[in-house]
Coordinates of C-alpha atoms in Angstrom, one line a residue:
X20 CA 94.5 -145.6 82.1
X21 CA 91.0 -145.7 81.2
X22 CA 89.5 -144.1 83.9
X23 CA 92.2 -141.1 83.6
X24 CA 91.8 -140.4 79.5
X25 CA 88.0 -140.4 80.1
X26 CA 88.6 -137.4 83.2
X27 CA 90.8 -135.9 80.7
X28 CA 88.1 -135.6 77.6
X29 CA 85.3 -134.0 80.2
X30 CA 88.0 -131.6 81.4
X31 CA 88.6 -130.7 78.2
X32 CA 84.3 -130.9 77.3
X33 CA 84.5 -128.2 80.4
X34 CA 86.4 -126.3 79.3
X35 CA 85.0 -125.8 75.8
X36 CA 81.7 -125.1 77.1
X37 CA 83.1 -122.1 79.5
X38 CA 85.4 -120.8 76.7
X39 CA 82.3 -121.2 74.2
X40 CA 80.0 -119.5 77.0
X41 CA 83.1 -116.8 77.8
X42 CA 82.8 -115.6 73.8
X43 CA 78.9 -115.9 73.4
X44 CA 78.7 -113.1 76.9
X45 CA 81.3 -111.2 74.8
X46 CA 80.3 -110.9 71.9
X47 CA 76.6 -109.8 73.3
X48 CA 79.0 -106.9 75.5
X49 CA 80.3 -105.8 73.0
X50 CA 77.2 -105.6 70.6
X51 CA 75.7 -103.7 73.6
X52 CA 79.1 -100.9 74.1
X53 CA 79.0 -100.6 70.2
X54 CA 74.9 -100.4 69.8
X55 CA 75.6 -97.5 73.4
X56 CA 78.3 -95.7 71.6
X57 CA 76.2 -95.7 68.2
X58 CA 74.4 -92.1 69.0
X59 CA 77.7 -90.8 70.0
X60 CA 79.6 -91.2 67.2
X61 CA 76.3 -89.8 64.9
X62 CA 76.4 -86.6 67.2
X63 CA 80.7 -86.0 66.3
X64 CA 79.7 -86.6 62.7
X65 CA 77.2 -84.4 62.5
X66 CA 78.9 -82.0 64.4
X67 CA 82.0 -82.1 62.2
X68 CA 79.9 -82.3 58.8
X69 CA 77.8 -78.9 59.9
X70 CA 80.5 -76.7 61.9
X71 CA 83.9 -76.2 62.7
X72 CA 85.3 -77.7 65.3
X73 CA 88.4 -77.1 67.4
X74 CA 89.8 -78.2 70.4
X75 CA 92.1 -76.3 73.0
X76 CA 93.4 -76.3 76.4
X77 CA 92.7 -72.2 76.9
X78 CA 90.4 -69.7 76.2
X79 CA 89.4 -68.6 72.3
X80 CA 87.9 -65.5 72.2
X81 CA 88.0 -64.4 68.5
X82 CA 88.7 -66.4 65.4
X83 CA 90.5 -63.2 63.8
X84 CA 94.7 -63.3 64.1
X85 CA 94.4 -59.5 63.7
X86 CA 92.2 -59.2 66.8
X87 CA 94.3 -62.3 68.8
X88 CA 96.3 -61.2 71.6
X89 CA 97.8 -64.5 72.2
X90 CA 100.2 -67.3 70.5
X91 CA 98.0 -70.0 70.8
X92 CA 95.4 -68.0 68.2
X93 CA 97.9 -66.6 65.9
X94 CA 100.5 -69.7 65.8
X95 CA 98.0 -72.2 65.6
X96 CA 94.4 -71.6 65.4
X97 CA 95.3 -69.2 62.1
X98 CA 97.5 -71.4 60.0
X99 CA 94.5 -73.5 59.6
X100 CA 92.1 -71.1 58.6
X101 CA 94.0 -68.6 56.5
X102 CA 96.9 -68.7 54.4
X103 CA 99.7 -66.2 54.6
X104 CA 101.2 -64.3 52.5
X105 CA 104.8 -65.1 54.1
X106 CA 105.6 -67.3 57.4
X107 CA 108.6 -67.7 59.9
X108 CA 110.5 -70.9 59.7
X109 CA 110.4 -72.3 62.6
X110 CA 114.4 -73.0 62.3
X111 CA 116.1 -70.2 61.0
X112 CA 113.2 -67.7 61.4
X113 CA 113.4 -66.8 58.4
X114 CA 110.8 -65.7 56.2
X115 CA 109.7 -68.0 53.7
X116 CA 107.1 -67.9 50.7
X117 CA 103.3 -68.8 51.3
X118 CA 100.9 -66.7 48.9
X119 CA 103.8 -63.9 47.9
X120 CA 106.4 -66.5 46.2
X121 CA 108.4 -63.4 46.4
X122 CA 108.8 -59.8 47.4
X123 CA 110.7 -57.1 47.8
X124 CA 111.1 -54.4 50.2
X125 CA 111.7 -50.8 48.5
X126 CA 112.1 -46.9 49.6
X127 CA 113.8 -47.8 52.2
X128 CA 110.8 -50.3 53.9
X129 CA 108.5 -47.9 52.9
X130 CA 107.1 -50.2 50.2
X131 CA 106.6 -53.8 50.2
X132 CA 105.7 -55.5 46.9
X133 CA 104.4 -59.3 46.9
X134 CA 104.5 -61.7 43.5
X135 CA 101.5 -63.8 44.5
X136 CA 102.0 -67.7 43.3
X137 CA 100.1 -67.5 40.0
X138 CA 97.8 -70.9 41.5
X139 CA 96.4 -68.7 44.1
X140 CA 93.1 -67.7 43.2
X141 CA 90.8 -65.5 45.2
X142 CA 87.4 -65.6 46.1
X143 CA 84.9 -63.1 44.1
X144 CA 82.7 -61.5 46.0
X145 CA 81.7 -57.5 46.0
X146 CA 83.7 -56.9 49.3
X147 CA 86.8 -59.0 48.7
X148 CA 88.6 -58.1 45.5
X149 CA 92.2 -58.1 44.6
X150 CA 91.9 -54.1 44.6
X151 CA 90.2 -54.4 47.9
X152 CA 91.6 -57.2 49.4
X153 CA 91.9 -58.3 53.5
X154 CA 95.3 -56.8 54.1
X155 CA 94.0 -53.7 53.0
X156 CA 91.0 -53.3 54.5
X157 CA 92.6 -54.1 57.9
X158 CA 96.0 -51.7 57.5
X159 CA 94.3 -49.2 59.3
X160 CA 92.7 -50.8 62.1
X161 CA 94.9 -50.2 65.3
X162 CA 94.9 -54.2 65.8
X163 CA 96.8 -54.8 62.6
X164 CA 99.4 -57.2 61.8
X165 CA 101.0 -54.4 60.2
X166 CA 101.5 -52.9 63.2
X167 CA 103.2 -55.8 64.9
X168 CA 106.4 -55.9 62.2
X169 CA 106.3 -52.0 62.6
X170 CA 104.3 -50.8 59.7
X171 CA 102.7 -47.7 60.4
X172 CA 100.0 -45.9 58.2
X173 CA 100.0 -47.5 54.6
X174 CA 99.0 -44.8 52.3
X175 CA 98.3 -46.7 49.1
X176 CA 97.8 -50.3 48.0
X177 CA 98.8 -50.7 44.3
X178 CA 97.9 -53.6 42.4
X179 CA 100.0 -54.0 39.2
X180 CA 98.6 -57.3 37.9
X181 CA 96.9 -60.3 39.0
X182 CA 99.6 -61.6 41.0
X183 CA 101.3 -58.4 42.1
X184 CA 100.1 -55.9 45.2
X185 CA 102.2 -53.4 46.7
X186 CA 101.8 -51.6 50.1
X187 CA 103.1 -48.3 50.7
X188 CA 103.6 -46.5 54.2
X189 CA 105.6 -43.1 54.8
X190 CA 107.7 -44.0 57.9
X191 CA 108.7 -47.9 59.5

């Protein structure tokens, strides 16, 4: 009985020392895959904290929805750079409220008046004011999203107040 308690004890002596020496050679791997992966992971953050990053299975070739001739810039890539003034939902496609909390289509669709949300402020610069805003600086251009929905030609952008800006075309 002896004999058989003392195999039993350096079994067991054994096989501390392997599971002991097993943890020691993995903890030093791992110290090793972390200190290798170290640069790595300072590249992505610097990356991410100077620059804007995005990652697709295609080919980007502007940043501008007005320019985009493809889904994957206009569904996706733009929703995440610039808000909207109205967007589609996605089950009833029907428009719903982004910027415009409401509007109203006049004159027969000749004119389209938006109630901006009154939280929606806009950047101030001496290109981009609410008299001169995006959407009317790019009515004209042949690429426009105006076009797309069948606005043709808008004659005159009106903006009643702070929150209110109308678009007038002669023909849809």
């Amino acid at each position: 009985m002896r004999y058989t308690l003392q195999i039993e004890l350096q079994n067991l002596t054994i096989m501390r020392l392997v599971l002991s020496s097993l943890i020691v050679i993995a903890g030093l791997l791992s110290s090793q895959a972390t200190a290798a992966t170290a640069p790595e992971q300072t590249a992505s953050a610097d990356i991410r904290d100077s620059g804007f990053v995005y990652c697709v299975s295609g080919q980007v070739n502007t940043f501008n929805p007005q320019k985009a001739s493809s889904g994957l810039i206009v569904d996706t890539l733009a929703a995440q750079l610039y808000d909207r003034l109205l967007d589609v939902d996605p089950y009833t496609y029907r428009l719903v409220p982004e910027l415009a909390e409401s509007w109203e289509v006049l004159d027969n669709g000749a004119t389209y008046r938006f109630h901006l949300r009154r939280d929606v402020s806009f950047q101030k610069t001496a290109w981009f004011t609410p008299t001169r805003n995006s959407m009317l600086m790019m009515s004209s251009l042949p690429f426009s999203g105006f076009l797309i929905v069948g606005i043709r030609g808008i004659t005159s952008t009106a903006v009643a107040s702070p929150t209110l800006i109308a678009y007038s075309s002669p023909t849809m």
